[in-house]
Amino acid sequence: MSAREIIRRLKLEPHPEGGWYRQTFEDEACDETGRARSTAIYYLLDLGETSEWHRVRDAAETWHWYGGAPLVLTVSPNGHDASAHRLGPSLATGEEPQFTVPADWWQTATSLGEWTLVGCTVAPGFRFESFELAPPDWSPTPRASGS
């Protein structure tokens, strides 16, 4: 299937960080503030699309690889140090089917092929009020040597 066919079949819509998504689950159980304990989405990156640098300030986000090309998920706990993780089906080459980004860590993702379909589970549940998109062209800056 093409990315456009998947977008249509899964009824995905444009996401503010780039790519395509649809929420598939919101836990009925809530915390004392009324926030869902968890949420889940489908998320697709088409050829040339990127999940721009962003963070979820108050919740952990687990990425689950479903199909298409492997994906590179780059994370930074502090806006300086960054590490890259490959999500995909090839355990023998170091890919993993899931990765969890802790709360308040910066993250960006890029498909390594024509398209990648993943799921993202957020706990406690995702709220756009807790979502921060980095300014255009922002990326973590390496620390000066000796820092």
GROMACS .gro file of N, CA and C in nm:
model
  441
    1MET      N    1   0.084  -0.120   0.000
    1MET     CA    2   0.000   0.000   0.000
    1MET      C    3   0.087   0.124   0.000
    2SER      N    4   0.034   0.229  -0.054
    2SER     CA    5   0.105   0.357  -0.050
    2SER      C    6   0.069   0.431   0.078
    3ALA      N    7   0.148   0.531   0.111
    3ALA     CA    8   0.120   0.613   0.229
    3ALA      C    9  -0.018   0.678   0.216
    4ARG      N   10  -0.051   0.727   0.098
    4ARG     CA   11  -0.181   0.793   0.077
    4ARG      C   12  -0.296   0.696   0.100
    5GLU      N   13  -0.280   0.569   0.061
    5GLU     CA   14  -0.384   0.469   0.085
    5GLU      C   15  -0.400   0.442   0.234
    6ILE      N   16  -0.289   0.435   0.306
    6ILE     CA   17  -0.294   0.413   0.451
    6ILE      C   18  -0.359   0.532   0.520
    7ILE      N   19  -0.321   0.653   0.480
    7ILE     CA   20  -0.380   0.774   0.538
    7ILE      C   21  -0.531   0.771   0.521
    8ARG      N   22  -0.576   0.735   0.403
    8ARG     CA   23  -0.719   0.730   0.374
    8ARG      C   24  -0.788   0.619   0.454
    9ARG      N   25  -0.733   0.498   0.452
    9ARG     CA   26  -0.796   0.384   0.521
    9ARG      C   27  -0.802   0.402   0.673
   10LEU      N   28  -0.696   0.460   0.730
   10LEU     CA   29  -0.693   0.479   0.876
   10LEU      C   30  -0.754   0.613   0.919
   11LYS      N   31  -0.799   0.692   0.819
   11LYS     CA   32  -0.864   0.823   0.847
   11LYS      C   33  -0.770   0.915   0.925
   12LEU      N   34  -0.645   0.924   0.879
   12LEU     CA   35  -0.546   1.008   0.945
   12LEU      C   36  -0.562   1.153   0.901
   13GLU      N   37  -0.523   1.243   0.989
   13GLU     CA   38  -0.529   1.387   0.963
   13GLU      C   39  -0.391   1.447   0.987
   14PRO      N   40  -0.363   1.565   0.929
   14PRO     CA   41  -0.231   1.628   0.951
   14PRO      C   42  -0.207   1.655   1.100
   15HIS      N   43  -0.084   1.632   1.143
   15HIS     CA   44  -0.044   1.661   1.282
   15HIS      C   45   0.037   1.790   1.284
   16PRO      N   46   0.023   1.873   1.388
   16PRO     CA   47   0.099   1.999   1.395
   16PRO      C   48   0.251   1.983   1.387
   17GLU      N   49   0.306   1.867   1.431
   17GLU     CA   50   0.451   1.847   1.428
   17GLU      C   51   0.497   1.793   1.292
   18GLY      N   52   0.404   1.767   1.202
   18GLY     CA   53   0.433   1.703   1.074
   18GLY      C   54   0.379   1.562   1.076
   19GLY      N   55   0.361   1.503   0.959
   19GLY     CA   56   0.307   1.368   0.952
   19GLY      C   57   0.156   1.368   0.966
   20TRP      N   58   0.103   1.247   0.989
   20TRP     CA   59  -0.040   1.221   0.989
   20TRP      C   60  -0.077   1.139   1.111
   21TYR      N   61  -0.195   1.163   1.171
   21TYR     CA   62  -0.232   1.089   1.292
   21TYR      C   63  -0.383   1.076   1.309
   22ARG      N   64  -0.419   0.987   1.399
   22ARG     CA   65  -0.557   0.977   1.448
   22ARG      C   66  -0.551   0.914   1.586
   23GLN      N   67  -0.619   0.977   1.682
   23GLN     CA   68  -0.627   0.917   1.815
   23GLN      C   69  -0.715   0.793   1.806
   24THR      N   70  -0.666   0.684   1.864
   24THR     CA   71  -0.739   0.558   1.859
   24THR      C   72  -0.789   0.513   1.997
   25PHE      N   73  -0.737   0.576   2.103
   25PHE     CA   74  -0.774   0.533   2.237
   25PHE      C   75  -0.755   0.648   2.334
   26GLU      N   76  -0.852   0.662   2.425
   26GLU     CA   77  -0.839   0.750   2.541
   26GLU      C   78  -0.897   0.675   2.659
   27ASP      N   79  -0.813   0.647   2.757
   27ASP     CA   80  -0.854   0.569   2.873
   27ASP      C   81  -0.971   0.638   2.943
   28GLU      N   82  -1.072   0.559   2.977
   28GLU     CA   83  -1.186   0.613   3.051
   28GLU      C   84  -1.146   0.646   3.194
   29ALA      N   85  -1.050   0.571   3.246
   29ALA     CA   86  -1.004   0.597   3.382
   29ALA      C   87  -0.924   0.726   3.383
   30CYS      N   88  -0.953   0.810   3.479
   30CYS     CA   89  -0.888   0.941   3.486
   30CYS      C   90  -0.823   0.959   3.623
   31ASP      N   91  -0.727   1.052   3.626
   31ASP     CA   92  -0.667   1.086   3.754
   31ASP      C   93  -0.760   1.185   3.826
   32GLU      N   94  -0.714   1.236   3.939
   32GLU     CA   95  -0.798   1.326   4.019
   32GLU      C   96  -0.831   1.458   3.948
   33THR      N   97  -0.756   1.493   3.844
   33THR     CA   98  -0.783   1.616   3.769
   33THR      C   99  -0.875   1.592   3.650
   34GLY      N  100  -0.911   1.466   3.625
   34GLY     CA  101  -0.995   1.433   3.511
   34GLY      C  102  -0.917   1.400   3.386
   35ARG      N  103  -0.784   1.391   3.397
   35ARG     CA  104  -0.700   1.358   3.282
   35ARG      C  105  -0.697   1.207   3.261
   36ALA      N  106  -0.712   1.165   3.136
   36ALA     CA  107  -0.706   1.023   3.104
   36ALA      C  108  -0.571   0.966   3.149
   37ARG      N  109  -0.572   0.842   3.194
   37ARG     CA  110  -0.447   0.779   3.237
   37ARG      C  111  -0.355   0.750   3.119
   38SER      N  112  -0.413   0.730   2.999
   38SER     CA  113  -0.330   0.709   2.881
   38SER      C  114  -0.411   0.737   2.755
   39THR      N  115  -0.339   0.761   2.645
   39THR     CA  116  -0.398   0.780   2.513
   39THR      C  117  -0.309   0.709   2.412
   40ALA      N  118  -0.365   0.682   2.294
   40ALA     CA  119  -0.288   0.618   2.187
   40ALA      C  120  -0.328   0.677   2.053
   41ILE      N  121  -0.230   0.683   1.960
   41ILE     CA  122  -0.257   0.730   1.825
   41ILE      C  123  -0.188   0.640   1.724
   42TYR      N  124  -0.238   0.642   1.600
   42TYR     CA  125  -0.162   0.601   1.484
   42TYR      C  126  -0.086   0.724   1.440
   43TYR      N  127   0.036   0.705   1.388
   43TYR     CA  128   0.114   0.818   1.337
   43TYR      C  129   0.192   0.771   1.216
   44LEU      N  130   0.181   0.843   1.106
   44LEU     CA  131   0.247   0.804   0.982
   44LEU      C  132   0.333   0.918   0.930
   45LEU      N  133   0.456   0.884   0.891
   45LEU     CA  134   0.543   0.978   0.821
   45LEU      C  135   0.556   0.931   0.677
   46ASP      N  136   0.521   1.017   0.584
   46ASP     CA  137   0.533   0.990   0.441
   46ASP      C  138   0.673   1.031   0.396
   47LEU      N  139   0.709   0.993   0.276
   47LEU     CA  140   0.839   1.025   0.219
   47LEU      C  141   0.867   1.176   0.231
   48GLY      N  142   0.980   1.211   0.290
   48GLY     CA  143   1.019   1.351   0.303
   48GLY      C  144   0.960   1.424   0.423
   49GLU      N  145   0.869   1.360   0.496
   49GLU     CA  146   0.811   1.426   0.614
   49GLU      C  147   0.894   1.394   0.738
   50THR      N  148   0.890   1.486   0.833
   50THR     CA  149   0.962   1.470   0.959
   50THR      C  150   0.871   1.509   1.073
   51SER      N  151   0.883   1.438   1.182
   51SER     CA  152   0.822   1.483   1.307
   51SER      C  153   0.918   1.587   1.361
   52GLU      N  154   0.878   1.714   1.356
   52GLU     CA  155   0.967   1.822   1.399
   52GLU      C  156   0.998   1.810   1.549
   53TRP      N  157   1.108   1.873   1.588
   53TRP     CA  158   1.147   1.870   1.730
   53TRP      C  159   1.031   1.919   1.816
   54HIS      N  160   0.999   1.840   1.917
   54HIS     CA  161   0.891   1.874   2.009
   54HIS      C  162   0.912   1.797   2.140
   55ARG      N  163   0.832   1.832   2.238
   55ARG     CA  164   0.834   1.755   2.362
   55ARG      C  165   0.694   1.756   2.425
   56VAL      N  166   0.670   1.652   2.502
   56VAL     CA  167   0.549   1.644   2.582
   56VAL      C  168   0.597   1.667   2.725
   57ARG      N  169   0.564   1.782   2.779
   57ARG     CA  170   0.625   1.827   2.904
   57ARG      C  171   0.595   1.738   3.025
   58ASP      N  172   0.478   1.676   3.029
   58ASP     CA  173   0.439   1.610   3.154
   58ASP      C  174   0.395   1.465   3.137
   59ALA      N  175   0.442   1.400   3.031
   59ALA     CA  176   0.402   1.260   3.010
   59ALA      C  177   0.508   1.187   2.928
   60ALA      N  178   0.522   1.059   2.956
   60ALA     CA  179   0.610   0.973   2.876
   60ALA      C  180   0.536   0.931   2.749
   61GLU      N  181   0.612   0.913   2.640
   61GLU     CA  182   0.554   0.872   2.513
   61GLU      C  183   0.627   0.749   2.460
   62THR      N  184   0.555   0.640   2.441
   62THR     CA  185   0.613   0.519   2.386
   62THR      C  186   0.576   0.508   2.239
   63TRP      N  187   0.680   0.496   2.154
   63TRP     CA  188   0.663   0.479   2.010
   63TRP      C  189   0.667   0.329   1.981
   64HIS      N  190   0.572   0.281   1.899
   64HIS     CA  191   0.561   0.140   1.860
   64HIS      C  192   0.568   0.133   1.708
   65TRP      N  193   0.666   0.061   1.653
   65TRP     CA  194   0.678   0.047   1.507
   65TRP      C  195   0.576  -0.055   1.458
   66TYR      N  196   0.499  -0.019   1.351
   66TYR     CA  197   0.399  -0.109   1.295
   66TYR      C  198   0.432  -0.156   1.155
   67GLY      N  199   0.480  -0.066   1.069
   67GLY     CA  200   0.501  -0.109   0.931
   67GLY      C  201   0.573  -0.006   0.848
   68GLY      N  202   0.611  -0.049   0.727
   68GLY     CA  203   0.685   0.038   0.637
   68GLY      C  204   0.833   0.034   0.670
   69ALA      N  205   0.900   0.142   0.640
   69ALA     CA  206   1.044   0.152   0.662
   69ALA      C  207   1.076   0.171   0.810
   70PRO      N  208   1.200   0.138   0.850
   70PRO     CA  209   1.244   0.174   0.984
   70PRO      C  210   1.236   0.326   1.003
   71LEU      N  211   1.242   0.366   1.126
   71LEU     CA  212   1.231   0.508   1.163
   71LEU      C  213   1.346   0.540   1.257
   72VAL      N  214   1.403   0.659   1.243
   72VAL     CA  215   1.502   0.706   1.339
   72VAL      C  216   1.435   0.806   1.432
   73LEU      N  217   1.439   0.777   1.561
   73LEU     CA  218   1.385   0.863   1.665
   73LEU      C  219   1.505   0.921   1.741
   74THR      N  220   1.520   1.052   1.734
   74THR     CA  221   1.631   1.118   1.802
   74THR      C  222   1.575   1.193   1.922
   75VAL      N  223   1.639   1.177   2.037
   75VAL     CA  224   1.588   1.235   2.162
   75VAL      C  225   1.699   1.313   2.232
   76SER      N  226   1.656   1.411   2.312
   76SER     CA  227   1.749   1.491   2.392
   76SER      C  228   1.684   1.523   2.525
   77PRO      N  229   1.748   1.486   2.636
   77PRO     CA  230   1.689   1.514   2.767
   77PRO      C  231   1.700   1.661   2.808
   78ASN      N  232   1.792   1.734   2.745
   78ASN     CA  233   1.825   1.867   2.798
   78ASN      C  234   1.850   1.974   2.691
   79GLY      N  235   1.827   1.943   2.565
   79GLY     CA  236   1.853   2.041   2.459
   79GLY      C  237   1.998   2.047   2.416
   80HIS      N  238   2.081   1.957   2.471
   80HIS     CA  239   2.223   1.952   2.434
   80HIS      C  240   2.262   1.811   2.389
   81ASP      N  241   2.252   1.717   2.478
   81ASP     CA  242   2.291   1.579   2.448
   81ASP      C  243   2.179   1.513   2.368
   82ALA      N  244   2.214   1.445   2.260
   82ALA     CA  245   2.113   1.378   2.178
   82ALA      C  246   2.159   1.237   2.146
   83SER      N  247   2.062   1.147   2.134
   83SER     CA  248   2.092   1.010   2.094
   83SER      C  249   1.985   0.964   1.996
   84ALA      N  250   2.025   0.879   1.901
   84ALA     CA  251   1.934   0.830   1.797
   84ALA      C  252   1.903   0.683   1.821
   85HIS      N  253   1.779   0.646   1.794
   85HIS     CA  254   1.731   0.509   1.813
   85HIS      C  255   1.654   0.468   1.689
   86ARG      N  256   1.683   0.348   1.639
   86ARG     CA  257   1.614   0.296   1.519
   86ARG      C  258   1.500   0.206   1.561
   87LEU      N  259   1.380   0.239   1.515
   87LEU     CA  260   1.264   0.155   1.535
   87LEU      C  261   1.236   0.081   1.406
   88GLY      N  262   1.215  -0.049   1.415
   88GLY     CA  263   1.187  -0.129   1.298
   88GLY      C  264   1.184  -0.276   1.332
   89PRO      N  265   1.173  -0.360   1.229
   89PRO     CA  266   1.155  -0.503   1.252
   89PRO      C  267   1.284  -0.584   1.263
   90SER      N  268   1.399  -0.524   1.232
   90SER     CA  269   1.522  -0.603   1.224
   90SER      C  270   1.599  -0.600   1.356
   91LEU      N  271   1.561  -0.688   1.446
   91LEU     CA  272   1.631  -0.696   1.574
   91LEU      C  273   1.777  -0.732   1.555
   92ALA      N  274   1.806  -0.813   1.454
   92ALA     CA  275   1.944  -0.859   1.428
   92ALA      C  276   2.036  -0.742   1.392
   93THR      N  277   1.982  -0.633   1.338
   93THR     CA  278   2.066  -0.518   1.303
   93THR      C  279   2.054  -0.404   1.404
   94GLY      N  280   1.994  -0.432   1.519
   94GLY     CA  281   1.987  -0.332   1.625
   94GLY      C  282   1.860  -0.250   1.629
   95GLU      N  283   1.766  -0.276   1.538
   95GLU     CA  284   1.639  -0.205   1.545
   95GLU      C  285   1.556  -0.264   1.658
   96GLU      N  286   1.468  -0.182   1.713
   96GLU     CA  287   1.378  -0.227   1.818
   96GLU      C  288   1.236  -0.191   1.780
   97PRO      N  289   1.137  -0.267   1.825
   97PRO     CA  290   1.000  -0.236   1.787
   97PRO      C  291   0.936  -0.123   1.868
   98GLN      N  292   1.000  -0.082   1.978
   98GLN     CA  293   0.945   0.030   2.054
   98GLN      C  294   1.055   0.104   2.128
   99PHE      N  295   1.024   0.228   2.164
   99PHE     CA  296   1.114   0.309   2.244
   99PHE      C  297   1.030   0.409   2.322
  100THR      N  298   1.065   0.431   2.448
  100THR     CA  299   0.991   0.526   2.530
  100THR      C  300   1.073   0.653   2.551
  101VAL      N  301   1.010   0.767   2.523
  101VAL     CA  302   1.069   0.898   2.545
  101VAL      C  303   1.016   0.949   2.678
  102PRO      N  304   1.104   0.974   2.776
  102PRO     CA  305   1.058   1.024   2.905
  102PRO      C  306   0.992   1.163   2.892
  103ALA      N  307   0.911   1.197   2.989
  103ALA     CA  308   0.846   1.328   2.992
  103ALA      C  309   0.950   1.439   2.982
  104ASP      N  310   0.918   1.543   2.908
  104ASP     CA  311   0.996   1.666   2.894
  104ASP      C  312   1.123   1.650   2.811
  105TRP      N  313   1.141   1.537   2.745
  105TRP     CA  314   1.256   1.521   2.655
  105TRP      C  315   1.218   1.568   2.516
  106TRP      N  316   1.310   1.634   2.449
  106TRP     CA  317   1.292   1.673   2.309
  106TRP      C  318   1.301   1.548   2.222
  107GLN      N  319   1.225   1.548   2.112
  107GLN     CA  320   1.224   1.433   2.021
  107GLN      C  321   1.191   1.477   1.879
  108THR      N  322   1.246   1.402   1.784
  108THR     CA  323   1.216   1.420   1.642
  108THR      C  324   1.225   1.282   1.578
  109ALA      N  325   1.152   1.262   1.468
  109ALA     CA  326   1.154   1.132   1.401
  109ALA      C  327   1.154   1.151   1.251
  110THR      N  328   1.221   1.058   1.182
  110THR     CA  329   1.229   1.058   1.036
  110THR      C  330   1.220   0.915   0.986
  111SER      N  331   1.139   0.894   0.884
  111SER     CA  332   1.131   0.764   0.819
  111SER      C  333   1.256   0.742   0.736
  112LEU      N  334   1.302   0.618   0.731
  112LEU     CA  335   1.419   0.584   0.650
  112LEU      C  336   1.380   0.529   0.513
  113GLY      N  337   1.256   0.549   0.474
  113GLY     CA  338   1.210   0.499   0.345
  113GLY      C  339   1.091   0.578   0.294
  114GLU      N  340   1.006   0.510   0.217
  114GLU     CA  341   0.892   0.577   0.156
  114GLU      C  342   0.788   0.621   0.258
  115TRP      N  343   0.768   0.541   0.363
  115TRP     CA  344   0.675   0.576   0.470
  115TRP      C  345   0.699   0.485   0.589
  116THR      N  346   0.655   0.531   0.706
  116THR     CA  347   0.661   0.451   0.828
  116THR      C  348   0.532   0.474   0.905
  117LEU      N  349   0.472   0.364   0.953
  117LEU     CA  350   0.354   0.371   1.038
  117LEU      C  351   0.394   0.325   1.177
  118VAL      N  352   0.366   0.409   1.277
  118VAL     CA  353   0.394   0.377   1.415
  118VAL      C  354   0.269   0.406   1.498
  119GLY      N  355   0.274   0.366   1.622
  119GLY     CA  356   0.175   0.407   1.720
  119GLY      C  357   0.247   0.478   1.831
  120CYS      N  358   0.181   0.571   1.895
  120CYS     CA  359   0.237   0.641   2.010
  120CYS      C  360   0.138   0.632   2.124
  121THR      N  361   0.187   0.584   2.238
  121THR     CA  362   0.105   0.574   2.358
  121THR      C  363   0.163   0.673   2.459
  122VAL      N  364   0.076   0.756   2.515
  122VAL     CA  365   0.119   0.859   2.609
  122VAL      C  366   0.052   0.836   2.743
  123ALA      N  367   0.133   0.841   2.851
  123ALA     CA  368   0.080   0.823   2.986
  123ALA      C  369   0.150   0.919   3.081
  124PRO      N  370   0.075   0.997   3.161
  124PRO     CA  371  -0.069   1.011   3.153
  124PRO      C  372  -0.112   1.063   3.016
  125GLY      N  373  -0.242   1.060   2.990
  125GLY     CA  374  -0.295   1.089   2.857
  125GLY      C  375  -0.246   1.221   2.797
  126PHE      N  376  -0.229   1.219   2.665
  126PHE     CA  377  -0.181   1.336   2.591
  126PHE      C  378  -0.282   1.450   2.600
  127ARG      N  379  -0.228   1.571   2.617
  127ARG     CA  380  -0.306   1.695   2.610
  127ARG      C  381  -0.225   1.794   2.529
  128PHE      N  382  -0.285   1.862   2.433
  128PHE     CA  383  -0.211   1.959   2.353
  128PHE      C  384  -0.156   2.073   2.438
  129GLU      N  385  -0.215   2.099   2.554
  129GLU     CA  386  -0.161   2.205   2.643
  129GLU      C  387  -0.021   2.171   2.692
  130SER      N  388   0.014   2.042   2.695
  130SER     CA  389   0.144   1.997   2.743
  130SER      C  390   0.244   1.973   2.631
  131PHE      N  391   0.203   1.999   2.507
  131PHE     CA  392   0.284   1.976   2.388
  131PHE      C  393   0.356   2.105   2.352
  132GLU      N  394   0.487   2.096   2.328
  132GLU     CA  395   0.566   2.213   2.287
  132GLU      C  396   0.641   2.180   2.159
  133LEU      N  397   0.616   2.259   2.056
  133LEU     CA  398   0.686   2.246   1.930
  133LEU      C  399   0.803   2.343   1.932
  134ALA      N  400   0.922   2.295   1.901
  134ALA     CA  401   1.041   2.381   1.900
  134ALA      C  402   1.031   2.484   1.788
  135PRO      N  403   1.102   2.595   1.800
  135PRO     CA  404   1.105   2.693   1.691
  135PRO      C  405   1.161   2.630   1.563
  136PRO      N  406   1.122   2.681   1.447
  136PRO     CA  407   1.175   2.627   1.321
  136PRO      C  408   1.329   2.627   1.322
  137ASP      N  409   1.388   2.522   1.267
  137ASP     CA  410   1.533   2.506   1.255
  137ASP      C  411   1.605   2.487   1.388
  138TRP      N  412   1.532   2.467   1.500
  138TRP     CA  413   1.595   2.439   1.628
  138TRP      C  414   1.642   2.294   1.631
  139SER      N  415   1.753   2.270   1.693
  139SER     CA  416   1.798   2.134   1.724
  139SER      C  417   1.889   2.143   1.845
  140PRO      N  418   1.911   2.033   1.915
  140PRO     CA  419   1.999   2.038   2.032
  140PRO      C  420   2.137   2.087   1.995
  141THR      N  421   2.194   2.168   2.080
  141THR     CA  422   2.329   2.219   2.057
  141THR      C  423   2.428   2.142   2.144
  142PRO      N  424   2.533   2.086   2.083
  142PRO     CA  425   2.631   2.014   2.164
  142PRO      C  426   2.693   2.107   2.269
  143ARG      N  427   2.725   2.052   2.381
  143ARG     CA  428   2.792   2.130   2.487
  143ARG      C  429   2.934   2.162   2.443
  144ALA      N  430   2.983   2.275   2.488
  144ALA     CA  431   3.122   2.309   2.461
  144ALA      C  432   3.210   2.208   2.535
  145SER      N  433   3.326   2.175   2.479
  145SER     CA  434   3.414   2.079   2.544
  145SER      C  435   3.452   2.130   2.682
  146GLY      N  436   3.454   2.036   2.777
  146GLY     CA  437   3.485   2.070   2.915
  146GLY      C  438   3.362   2.105   2.996
  147SER      N  439   3.244   2.107   2.932
  147SER     CA  440   3.120   2.141   3.007
  147SER      C  441   3.070   2.022   3.083
   0.00000   0.00000   0.00000
